[in-house]
């Protein structure tokens, strides 16, 4: 098994530190990629997938067409 957490990139910016990281979510057996600005999460591959599923037909979402 590889590392459970890895910082892939880090760049200081005028509005805060921007970091790209990968972590292993053991309960789901998937790698999760996250982008953070300072201490705030901007994006996560885990939430993107669950959001897509919620908006899929029969997924309980409310996406209008």
C-alpha positions as semicolon CSV with decimal commas, in nm:
position;residue;x (nm);y (nm);z (nm)
1;X;0,000;0,000;0,000
2;X;0,124;0,350;-0,082
3;X;0,116;0,657;0,135
4;X;-0,211;0,760;0,297
5;X;-0,138;1,132;0,243
6;X;0,080;1,320;-0,002
7;X;0,117;1,690;-0,085
8;X;0,158;1,700;-0,463
9;X;0,218;2,075;-0,502
10;X;0,233;2,390;-0,293
11;X;0,246;2,751;-0,410
12;X;0,226;3,069;-0,205
13;X;-0,011;3,326;-0,359
14;X;-0,110;3,680;-0,263
15;X;-0,441;3,549;-0,122
16;X;-0,297;3,250;0,065
17;X;-0,112;2,923;0,019
18;X;-0,254;2,700;-0,255
19;X;-0,196;2,326;-0,218
20;X;-0,285;2,015;-0,413
21;X;-0,289;1,695;-0,214
22;X;-0,385;1,332;-0,243
23;X;-0,513;1,121;0,042
24;X;-0,635;0,764;0,059
25;X;-0,993;0,721;0,182
26;X;-0,972;0,373;0,330
27;X;-1,343;0,326;0,391
28;X;-1,417;0,377;0,018
29;X;-1,087;0,236;-0,112
30;X;-1,025;0,542;-0,335
31;X;-0,770;0,819;-0,374
32;X;-0,915;1,164;-0,305
33;X;-0,757;1,471;-0,462
34;X;-0,810;1,804;-0,286
35;X;-0,724;2,166;-0,356
36;X;-0,696;2,397;-0,056
37;X;-0,645;2,770;-0,027
38;X;-0,506;2,833;0,318
39;X;-0,723;2,622;0,550
40;X;-1,029;2,624;0,321
41;X;-1,117;2,343;0,080
42;X;-1,178;2,467;-0,275
43;X;-1,234;2,134;-0,448
44;X;-1,239;1,765;-0,368
45;X;-1,272;1,475;-0,610
46;X;-1,475;1,293;-0,345
47;X;-1,750;1,556;-0,336
48;X;-1,752;1,606;-0,710
49;X;-1,833;1,238;-0,770
50;X;-2,106;1,231;-0,504
51;X;-2,257;1,551;-0,646
52;X;-2,265;1,399;-0,994
53;X;-2,440;1,092;-0,858
54;X;-2,699;1,302;-0,674
55;X;-2,783;1,486;-0,996
56;X;-2,800;1,170;-1,207
57;X;-3,144;1,032;-1,304
58;X;-3,281;0,846;-1,004
59;X;-3,011;0,993;-0,781
60;X;-3,243;1,224;-0,589
61;X;-3,094;1,548;-0,723
62;X;-3,287;1,842;-0,860
63;X;-3,091;1,934;-1,174
64;X;-3,319;2,110;-1,425
65;X;-3,298;2,035;-1,793
